[in-house]
PDB file of C-alpha atoms in Angstrom:
ATOM      1  CA  MET A   1     181.656  60.619  -4.906  1.00 34.00           C
ATOM      2  CA  SER A   2     179.591  57.492  -5.502  1.00 34.00           C
ATOM      3  CA  GLU A   3     181.089  54.033  -6.099  1.00 34.00           C
ATOM      4  CA  ARG A   4     180.056  54.169  -9.733  1.00 32.00           C
ATOM      5  CA  ASP A   5     181.570  57.624 -10.292  1.00 31.00           C
ATOM      6  CA  SER A   6     184.828  56.460  -8.772  1.00 27.00           C
ATOM      7  CA  ILE A   7     185.412  53.696 -11.325  1.00 27.00           C
ATOM      8  CA  ILE A   8     183.923  54.982 -14.594  1.00 27.00           C
ATOM      9  CA  LEU A   9     186.689  55.947 -17.009  1.00 24.00           C
ATOM     10  CA  PRO A  10     186.838  59.263 -18.882  1.00 26.00           C
ATOM     11  CA  VAL A  11     185.500  59.421 -22.424  1.00 28.00           C
ATOM     12  CA  SER A  12     187.708  57.606 -24.941  1.00 29.00           C
ATOM     13  CA  SER A  13     190.021  56.288 -22.236  1.00 34.00           C
ATOM     14  CA  PRO A  14     191.561  52.883 -22.981  1.00 34.00           C
ATOM     15  CA  THR A  15     190.310  49.814 -21.189  1.00 37.00           C
ATOM     16  CA  ASN A  16     191.629  49.645 -17.639  1.00 39.00           C
ATOM     17  CA  THR A  17     192.037  46.022 -16.606  1.00 36.00           C
ATOM     18  CA  GLN A  18     192.914  47.138 -13.088  1.00 40.00           C
ATOM     19  CA  SER A  19     189.434  48.560 -12.456  1.00 40.00           C
ATOM     20  CA  LYS A  20     188.049  47.146  -9.204  1.00 43.00           C
ATOM     21  CA  PRO A  21     184.253  46.847  -9.301  1.00 46.00           C
ATOM     22  CA  SER A  22     182.455  45.808  -6.152  1.00 58.00           C
ATOM     23  CA  PHE A  23     182.507  42.066  -5.573  1.00 71.00           C
ATOM     24  CA  SER A  24     181.653  41.624  -1.896  1.00 84.00           C
ATOM     25  CA  VAL A  25     178.182  40.662  -0.706  1.00 88.00           C
ATOM     26  CA  ASN A  26     177.489  40.196   3.014  1.00 90.00           C
ATOM     27  CA  ASP A  27     181.233  39.995   3.620  1.00 92.00           C
ATOM     28  CA  THR A  28     181.305  39.683   7.397  1.00 93.00           C
ATOM     29  CA  PRO A  29     184.186  38.135   9.375  1.00 94.00           C
ATOM     30  CA  LEU A  30     181.971  35.278  10.555  1.00 95.00           C
ATOM     31  CA  ARG A  31     180.618  34.388   7.113  1.00 94.00           C
ATOM     32  CA  SER A  32     184.009  34.491   5.418  1.00 94.00           C
ATOM     33  CA  PHE A  33     185.567  32.444   8.241  1.00 95.00           C
ATOM     34  CA  LEU A  34     182.888  29.764   7.956  1.00 94.00           C
ATOM     35  CA  VAL A  35     183.244  29.533   4.172  1.00 94.00           C
ATOM     36  CA  LEU A  36     187.036  29.288   4.298  1.00 95.00           C
ATOM     37  CA  ALA A  37     186.943  26.803   7.181  1.00 95.00           C
ATOM     38  CA  THR A  38     184.433  24.645   5.313  1.00 93.00           C
ATOM     39  CA  LEU A  39     186.625  24.606   2.236  1.00 92.00           C
ATOM     40  CA  ARG A  40     189.686  23.718   4.276  1.00 92.00           C
ATOM     41  CA  LEU A  41     187.960  20.842   6.060  1.00 92.00           C
ATOM     42  CA  LEU A  42     185.679  19.405   3.379  1.00 90.00           C
ATOM     43  CA  SER A  43     187.073  20.316  -0.038  1.00 87.00           C
ATOM     44  CA  LEU A  44     188.549  16.826  -0.506  1.00 88.00           C
ATOM     45  CA  ILE A  45     185.372  15.059   0.601  1.00 90.00           C
ATOM     46  CA  LEU A  46     182.442  16.876  -0.963  1.00 89.00           C
ATOM     47  CA  PRO A  47     181.638  16.576  -4.694  1.00 91.00           C
ATOM     48  CA  ARG A  48     183.100  19.274  -6.872  1.00 87.00           C
ATOM     49  CA  HIS A  49     182.146  20.262 -10.405  1.00 82.00           C
ATOM     50  CA  GLY A  50     184.699  22.614 -11.914  1.00 82.00           C
ATOM     51  CA  PRO A  51     185.028  25.603  -9.585  1.00 86.00           C
ATOM     52  CA  VAL A  52     181.873  24.707  -7.643  1.00 88.00           C
ATOM     53  CA  LEU A  53     181.894  22.733  -4.389  1.00 91.00           C
ATOM     54  CA  MET A  54     178.549  21.113  -3.567  1.00 91.00           C
ATOM     55  CA  LEU A  55     177.949  21.584   0.162  1.00 93.00           C
ATOM     56  CA  SER A  56     174.439  20.179   0.321  1.00 91.00           C
ATOM     57  CA  LYS A  57     171.251  19.801  -1.672  1.00 89.00           C
ATOM     58  CA  ASN A  58     170.614  23.521  -1.251  1.00 91.00           C
ATOM     59  CA  LEU A  59     174.060  25.153  -0.987  1.00 94.00           C
ATOM     60  CA  CYS A  60     177.214  25.411  -3.063  1.00 92.00           C
ATOM     61  CA  ILE A  61     180.416  27.466  -3.057  1.00 93.00           C
ATOM     62  CA  LYS A  62     182.048  28.797  -6.188  1.00 91.00           C
ATOM     63  CA  VAL A  63     185.795  29.332  -5.867  1.00 90.00           C
ATOM     64  CA  GLY A  64     188.333  30.857  -8.221  1.00 82.00           C
ATOM     65  CA  THR A  65     189.445  33.993  -9.983  1.00 72.00           C
ATOM     66  CA  LEU A  66     186.018  34.250 -11.676  1.00 62.00           C
ATOM     67  CA  LYS A  67     185.878  35.876 -15.082  1.00 64.00           C
ATOM     68  CA  GLN A  68     182.966  38.058 -14.026  1.00 66.00           C
ATOM     69  CA  PRO A  69     184.216  40.165 -11.093  1.00 61.00           C
ATOM     70  CA  ALA A  70     180.718  41.439 -10.254  1.00 78.00           C
ATOM     71  CA  GLU A  71     178.662  38.299 -10.825  1.00 81.00           C
ATOM     72  CA  ALA A  72     177.352  38.081  -7.250  1.00 85.00           C
ATOM     73  CA  ALA A  73     176.266  41.723  -7.393  1.00 85.00           C
ATOM     74  CA  THR A  74     174.678  41.021 -10.778  1.00 86.00           C
ATOM     75  CA  MET A  75     172.637  38.172  -9.382  1.00 87.00           C
ATOM     76  CA  GLN A  76     171.349  40.356  -6.564  1.00 87.00           C
ATOM     77  CA  PHE A  77     170.582  43.177  -8.984  1.00 88.00           C
ATOM     78  CA  VAL A  78     168.464  40.948 -11.213  1.00 88.00           C
ATOM     79  CA  ALA A  79     166.672  39.382  -8.252  1.00 89.00           C
ATOM     80  CA  LYS A  80     165.837  42.837  -6.895  1.00 90.00           C
ATOM     81  CA  HIS A  81     164.499  44.333 -10.121  1.00 91.00           C
ATOM     82  CA  THR A  82     162.772  41.362 -11.776  1.00 91.00           C
ATOM     83  CA  SER A  83     160.851  38.194 -10.981  1.00 90.00           C
ATOM     84  CA  ILE A  84     163.429  36.080 -12.848  1.00 87.00           C
ATOM     85  CA  PRO A  85     164.366  33.039 -10.724  1.00 85.00           C
ATOM     86  CA  ILE A  86     167.807  33.865  -9.377  1.00 85.00           C
ATOM     87  CA  PRO A  87     169.521  31.784  -6.658  1.00 86.00           C
ATOM     88  CA  LYS A  88     170.103  33.600  -3.403  1.00 89.00           C
ATOM     89  CA  VAL A  89     173.654  34.798  -2.766  1.00 92.00           C
ATOM     90  CA  HIS A  90     174.438  34.303   0.912  1.00 94.00           C
ATOM     91  CA  CYS A  91     177.854  35.943   0.746  1.00 94.00           C
ATOM     92  CA  ALA A  92     180.653  36.760  -1.685  1.00 93.00           C
ATOM     93  CA  PHE A  93     184.149  37.964  -0.903  1.00 92.00           C
ATOM     94  CA  GLU A  94     187.732  37.996  -2.115  1.00 90.00           C
ATOM     95  CA  ARG A  95     190.846  36.872  -0.257  1.00 89.00           C
ATOM     96  CA  LYS A  96     194.381  36.958  -1.657  1.00 86.00           C
ATOM     97  CA  GLY A  97     193.162  37.248  -5.236  1.00 82.00           C
ATOM     98  CA  CYS A  98     190.725  34.339  -4.944  1.00 88.00           C
ATOM     99  CA  LYS A  99     186.972  34.939  -5.000  1.00 89.00           C
ATOM    100  CA  TYR A 100     184.307  32.972  -3.157  1.00 93.00           C
ATOM    101  CA  ILE A 101     180.528  32.883  -3.600  1.00 93.00           C
ATOM    102  CA  LEU A 102     178.304  30.992  -1.171  1.00 94.00           C
ATOM    103  CA  MET A 103     174.996  30.609  -2.929  1.00 92.00           C
ATOM    104  CA  GLU A 104     171.813  28.642  -3.274  1.00 91.00           C
ATOM    105  CA  ARG A 105     172.139  25.450  -5.263  1.00 88.00           C
ATOM    106  CA  VAL A 106     169.474  24.867  -7.905  1.00 82.00           C
ATOM    107  CA  GLN A 107     169.083  21.625  -9.818  1.00 79.00           C
ATOM    108  CA  GLY A 108     167.545  21.255 -13.228  1.00 80.00           C
ATOM    109  CA  HIS A 109     168.182  20.311 -16.840  1.00 81.00           C
ATOM    110  CA  ILE A 110     169.855  22.614 -19.320  1.00 82.00           C
ATOM    111  CA  LEU A 111     167.496  23.588 -22.105  1.00 86.00           C
ATOM    112  CA  ARG A 112     169.657  22.045 -24.823  1.00 87.00           C
ATOM    113  CA  ASP A 113     169.155  18.528 -23.490  1.00 88.00           C
ATOM    114  CA  GLY A 114     166.104  16.952 -25.072  1.00 87.00           C
ATOM    115  CA  TRP A 115     165.004  20.093 -26.913  1.00 88.00           C
ATOM    116  CA  LEU A 116     164.446  18.282 -30.206  1.00 90.00           C
ATOM    117  CA  GLU A 117     162.250  15.698 -28.483  1.00 90.00           C
ATOM    118  CA  ARG A 118     159.949  18.296 -26.897  1.00 90.00           C
ATOM    119  CA  SER A 119     156.453  18.813 -28.239  1.00 91.00           C
ATOM    120  CA  ALA A 120     155.485  22.032 -29.976  1.00 92.00           C
ATOM    121  CA  GLU A 121     153.351  22.974 -26.969  1.00 92.00           C
ATOM    122  CA  SER A 122     156.258  22.418 -24.576  1.00 90.00           C
ATOM    123  CA  LYS A 123     158.596  24.538 -26.693  1.00 90.00           C
ATOM    124  CA  GLU A 124     156.010  27.302 -26.913  1.00 91.00           C
ATOM    125  CA  LYS A 125     155.646  27.426 -23.121  1.00 90.00           C
ATOM    126  CA  ILE A 126     159.401  27.556 -22.612  1.00 89.00           C
ATOM    127  CA  LEU A 127     159.995  30.232 -25.244  1.00 90.00           C
ATOM    128  CA  ALA A 128     157.233  32.370 -23.738  1.00 91.00           C
ATOM    129  CA  GLN A 129     158.980  32.237 -20.357  1.00 90.00           C
ATOM    130  CA  ILE A 130     162.343  33.130 -21.894  1.00 89.00           C
ATOM    131  CA  LYS A 131     160.768  36.054 -23.747  1.00 91.00           C
ATOM    132  CA  ASN A 132     159.227  37.296 -20.509  1.00 92.00           C
ATOM    133  CA  MET A 133     162.591  36.972 -18.771  1.00 89.00           C
ATOM    134  CA  VAL A 134     164.412  38.984 -21.433  1.00 89.00           C
ATOM    135  CA  ASP A 135     161.635  41.593 -21.518  1.00 92.00           C
ATOM    136  CA  GLN A 136     161.938  42.059 -17.761  1.00 92.00           C
ATOM    137  CA  MET A 137     165.682  42.638 -18.000  1.00 90.00           C
ATOM    138  CA  ARG A 138     165.288  45.153 -20.800  1.00 90.00           C
ATOM    139  CA  ARG A 139     162.643  47.088 -18.874  1.00 92.00           C
ATOM    140  CA  ILE A 140     164.976  47.811 -15.957  1.00 91.00           C
ATOM    141  CA  PRO A 141     165.484  51.596 -16.149  1.00 88.00           C
ATOM    142  CA  PRO A 142     169.157  52.595 -16.396  1.00 84.00           C
ATOM    143  CA  PRO A 143     170.498  54.971 -13.738  1.00 80.00           C
ATOM    144  CA  SER A 144     170.846  58.600 -14.731  1.00 81.00           C
ATOM    145  CA  GLY A 145     173.958  59.074 -16.833  1.00 80.00           C
ATOM    146  CA  GLN A 146     174.539  55.324 -17.144  1.00 82.00           C
ATOM    147  CA  GLY A 147     177.205  54.364 -19.643  1.00 87.00           C
ATOM    148  CA  ILE A 148     178.161  50.894 -20.861  1.00 90.00           C
ATOM    149  CA  SER A 149     179.433  48.780 -17.976  1.00 89.00           C
ATOM    150  CA  ASN A 150     178.615  45.921 -15.671  1.00 85.00           C
ATOM    151  CA  VAL A 151     176.032  46.452 -12.944  1.00 85.00           C
ATOM    152  CA  VAL A 152     178.443  48.227 -10.597  1.00 84.00           C
ATOM    153  CA  GLY A 153     180.026  50.416 -13.256  1.00 85.00           C
ATOM    154  CA  GLY A 154     183.057  48.203 -13.859  1.00 85.00           C
ATOM    155  CA  LEU A 155     184.583  46.120 -16.621  1.00 85.00           C
ATOM    156  CA  LEU A 156     182.641  44.115 -19.187  1.00 84.00           C
ATOM    157  CA  PHE A 157     183.787  40.546 -19.797  1.00 81.00           C
ATOM    158  CA  ASP A 158     183.490  39.219 -23.339  1.00 81.00           C
ATOM    159  CA  GLY A 159     186.162  36.955 -24.759  1.00 78.00           C
ATOM    160  CA  ARG A 160     184.595  37.103 -28.232  1.00 79.00           C
ATOM    161  CA  LEU A 161     185.710  40.679 -28.862  1.00 80.00           C
ATOM    162  CA  SER A 162     189.176  41.643 -30.021  1.00 79.00           C
ATOM    163  CA  GLY A 163     191.567  43.350 -27.639  1.00 79.00           C
ATOM    164  CA  GLY A 164     191.327  40.920 -24.737  1.00 82.00           C
ATOM    165  CA  SER A 165     188.506  39.634 -22.567  1.00 83.00           C
ATOM    166  CA  TYR A 166     187.867  42.760 -20.478  1.00 86.00           C
ATOM    167  CA  HIS A 167     186.472  45.954 -21.966  1.00 88.00           C
ATOM    168  CA  GLY A 168     185.428  49.383 -20.769  1.00 89.00           C
ATOM    169  CA  PRO A 169     183.704  50.705 -18.862  1.00 91.00           C
ATOM    170  CA  PHE A 170     182.496  53.321 -21.349  1.00 92.00           C
ATOM    171  CA  ASP A 171     180.901  56.655 -20.524  1.00 91.00           C
ATOM    172  CA  THR A 172     178.710  56.718 -23.628  1.00 90.00           C
ATOM    173  CA  VAL A 173     177.141  54.391 -26.173  1.00 89.00           C
ATOM    174  CA  GLN A 174     179.251  56.114 -28.823  1.00 90.00           C
ATOM    175  CA  ASP A 175     182.457  55.175 -26.980  1.00 92.00           C
ATOM    176  CA  PHE A 176     181.249  51.591 -26.782  1.00 91.00           C
ATOM    177  CA  HIS A 177     180.498  51.459 -30.500  1.00 92.00           C
ATOM    178  CA  ARG A 178     183.855  53.014 -31.309  1.00 92.00           C
ATOM    179  CA  HIS A 179     185.571  50.345 -29.236  1.00 92.00           C
ATOM    180  CA  LEU A 180     183.693  47.584 -31.081  1.00 90.00           C
ATOM    181  CA  ARG A 181     184.921  49.066 -34.358  1.00 91.00           C
ATOM    182  CA  GLU A 182     188.497  49.261 -33.024  1.00 89.00           C
ATOM    183  CA  GLY A 183     188.420  53.022 -33.461  1.00 91.00           C
ATOM    184  CA  TYR A 184     187.303  52.999 -37.082  1.00 92.00           C
ATOM    185  CA  GLU A 185     185.343  56.181 -37.946  1.00 93.00           C
ATOM    186  CA  GLY A 186     184.516  55.515 -41.595  1.00 92.00           C
ATOM    187  CA  GLY A 187     185.676  57.145 -44.807  1.00 90.00           C
ATOM    188  CA  ASN A 188     187.563  54.219 -46.331  1.00 89.00           C
ATOM    189  CA  ASP A 189     186.129  53.541 -49.792  1.00 89.00           C
ATOM    190  CA  ASP A 190     187.539  50.016 -49.692  1.00 89.00           C
ATOM    191  CA  ALA A 191     185.435  49.116 -46.635  1.00 89.00           C
ATOM    192  CA  PRO A 192     181.770  49.733 -47.581  1.00 91.00           C
ATOM    193  CA  ASP A 193     180.430  47.318 -44.943  1.00 92.00           C
ATOM    194  CA  ALA A 194     182.442  49.029 -42.237  1.00 91.00           C
ATOM    195  CA  ASN A 195     181.216  52.427 -43.396  1.00 92.00           C
ATOM    196  CA  ARG A 196     177.601  51.269 -43.203  1.00 93.00           C
ATOM    197  CA  LEU A 197     178.257  49.983 -39.705  1.00 92.00           C
ATOM    198  CA  VAL A 198     179.553  53.413 -38.659  1.00 93.00           C
ATOM    199  CA  GLU A 199     176.439  55.060 -40.128  1.00 93.00           C
ATOM    200  CA  TRP A 200     174.219  52.590 -38.309  1.00 92.00           C
ATOM    201  CA  HIS A 201     175.951  53.243 -35.005  1.00 92.00           C
ATOM    202  CA  ASN A 202     175.778  57.012 -35.460  1.00 91.00           C
ATOM    203  CA  GLN A 203     172.003  56.845 -35.910  1.00 89.00           C
ATOM    204  CA  TYR A 204     171.481  55.359 -32.460  1.00 84.00           C
ATOM    205  CA  CYS A 205     170.275  57.878 -29.873  1.00 78.00           C
ATOM    206  CA  GLY A 206     168.530  55.672 -27.320  1.00 81.00           C
ATOM    207  CA  LYS A 207     169.500  54.839 -23.762  1.00 82.00           C
ATOM    208  CA  PRO A 208     171.445  51.724 -22.771  1.00 86.00           C
ATOM    209  CA  ILE A 209     169.373  48.759 -21.674  1.00 87.00           C
ATOM    210  CA  PHE A 210     170.153  45.861 -19.384  1.00 87.00           C
ATOM    211  CA  THR A 211     170.610  42.515 -21.086  1.00 83.00           C
ATOM    212  CA  HIS A 212     172.206  39.085 -20.853  1.00 82.00           C
ATOM    213  CA  GLY A 213     175.469  38.866 -22.761  1.00 76.00           C
ATOM    214  CA  ASP A 214     175.622  35.083 -23.138  1.00 76.00           C
ATOM    215  CA  LEU A 215     172.097  33.700 -23.334  1.00 81.00           C
ATOM    216  CA  SER A 216     171.964  30.249 -24.918  1.00 81.00           C
ATOM    217  CA  THR A 217     170.418  26.822 -24.442  1.00 83.00           C
ATOM    218  CA  MET A 218     173.460  25.918 -22.328  1.00 79.00           C
ATOM    219  CA  ASN A 219     172.705  28.710 -19.859  1.00 77.00           C
ATOM    220  CA  ILE A 220     169.030  28.130 -19.097  1.00 82.00           C
ATOM    221  CA  LEU A 221     167.734  25.636 -16.544  1.00 81.00           C
ATOM    222  CA  PHE A 222     164.321  24.015 -16.796  1.00 80.00           C
ATOM    223  CA  GLU A 223     162.315  21.360 -14.984  1.00 77.00           C
ATOM    224  CA  GLU A 224     159.689  19.980 -17.364  1.00 71.00           C
ATOM    225  CA  THR A 225     158.384  23.278 -18.821  1.00 72.00           C
ATOM    226  CA  ARG A 226     159.140  25.531 -15.840  1.00 72.00           C
ATOM    227  CA  LEU A 227     162.061  27.926 -16.000  1.00 67.00           C
ATOM    228  CA  LEU A 228     164.292  27.449 -12.944  1.00 66.00           C
ATOM    229  CA  GLY A 229     167.043  29.949 -13.634  1.00 63.00           C
ATOM    230  CA  LEU A 230     170.094  30.907 -15.650  1.00 59.00           C
ATOM    231  CA  SER A 231     173.390  29.069 -15.601  1.00 46.00           C
ATOM    232  CA  ILE A 232     176.779  29.073 -17.300  1.00 31.00           C
ATOM    233  CA  GLY A 233     176.001  25.402 -18.035  1.00 29.00           C
ATOM    234  CA  LYS A 234     179.417  24.022 -17.150  1.00 34.00           C
ATOM    235  CA  GLN A 235     178.830  22.229 -13.857  1.00 31.00           C
ATOM    236  CA  ARG A 236     176.861  19.111 -14.712  1.00 31.00           C
ATOM    237  CA  ASP A 237     176.237  15.788 -13.002  1.00 31.00           C
ATOM    238  CA  GLY A 238     174.507  12.933 -14.777  1.00 28.00           C
ATOM    239  CA  GLY A 239     172.748  15.260 -17.195  1.00 29.00           C
ATOM    240  CA  GLN A 240     171.631  17.651 -14.483  1.00 31.00           C
ATOM    241  CA  ASN A 241     173.028  21.066 -13.741  1.00 30.00           C
ATOM    242  CA  THR A 242     173.896  20.801 -10.073  1.00 27.00           C
ATOM    243  CA  GLY A 243     175.184  24.100  -8.886  1.00 30.00           C
ATOM    244  CA  ASN A 244     176.638  27.316 -10.156  1.00 28.00           C
ATOM    245  CA  ILE A 245     173.535  29.220 -11.190  1.00 28.00           C
ATOM    246  CA  LEU A 246     174.275  32.755 -12.166  1.00 29.00           C
ATOM    247  CA  VAL A 247     173.496  35.429 -14.656  1.00 32.00           C
ATOM    248  CA  HIS A 248     176.646  35.176 -16.701  1.00 30.00           C
ATOM    249  CA  GLY A 249     177.895  38.123 -18.698  1.00 32.00           C
ATOM    250  CA  MET A 250     175.115  40.478 -17.719  1.00 35.00           C
ATOM    251  CA  SER A 251     175.904  44.129 -18.186  1.00 35.00           C
ATOM    252  CA  ILE A 252     174.443  47.487 -19.020  1.00 39.00           C
ATOM    253  CA  ARG A 253     175.012  47.720 -22.744  1.00 37.00           C
ATOM    254  CA  THR A 254     173.222  48.850 -25.868  1.00 35.00           C
ATOM    255  CA  MET A 255     171.180  46.566 -28.052  1.00 33.00           C
ATOM    256  CA  SER A 256     171.539  48.752 -31.122  1.00 31.00           C
ATOM    257  CA  PHE A 257     174.564  46.742 -32.173  1.00 32.00           C
ATOM    258  CA  GLY A 258     173.973  43.357 -33.795  1.00 33.00           C
ATOM    259  CA  GLU A 259     176.435  40.629 -32.847  1.00 33.00           C
ATOM    260  CA  ARG A 260     176.000  38.769 -36.136  1.00 30.00           C
ATOM    261  CA  ARG A 261     176.833  41.876 -38.066  1.00 32.00           C
ATOM    262  CA  LEU A 262     179.933  42.446 -35.966  1.00 32.00           C
ATOM    263  CA  ILE A 263     181.165  38.909 -36.590  1.00 31.00           C
ATOM    264  CA  SER A 264     180.488  39.229 -40.320  1.00 30.00           C
ATOM    265  CA  PHE A 265     182.246  42.579 -40.457  1.00 31.00           C
ATOM    266  CA  TRP A 266     185.404  41.461 -38.710  1.00 30.00           C
ATOM    267  CA  SER A 267     185.565  38.206 -40.666  1.00 28.00           C
ATOM    268  CA  GLN A 268     185.792  40.207 -43.904  1.00 28.00           C
ATOM    269  CA  ARG A 269     188.876  42.174 -42.849  1.00 25.00           C
TER     270      ARG A 269
END
């Protein structure tokens, strides 16, 4: 049985928050010892931005429970299948419930800063690069029988949905849509918008595609007009993003469902 088969839930099963997707990357005794020893010796000396400890100009360590249990694996997956600039993950492991990622440190400016002052030509160049980046992600072919999950077949993290922050994994697109609708299957004459949403979902027959679940101007790093990478945009130093560069919230999920429509639908309940 493959790793993915061992953690995918049966159809219509409730979300299992105890699912354990793969987190480790290059988890050798020597690497983990060096990371933990470095943290023990230097954590009070080196600069720290949120959960990220800045080791040097080129290295940083992210420490904590981490909302995305498979984020290191996600970064490697994107780097392997696209030309999107993704920082190298040197190792990632978990000890006593705490997760550690030793990774390349990339510096740049988040796209939001100074956007209004950019020229039309500059904006056009940047948007073209972002479009290419998203197109590359969406062209990654899903594995045979792929449902809706993160890259290793585990939980999806999205705090914007009802029912908690962790969802799935789901065997089918239909299960995913049903979860988004909180089990609603239509037929209520007093909920015409919800009924149309069910009809829209039922028309979808395509395969899942890979996408970024939290793409915004806070999560994109640029230097002048050159895309440097993706970031959660939280660790900042003097206007520059100075560390934690990752593909946040990436997962195998369908794009047939519009987020704006979901928000509008639930706000009318």
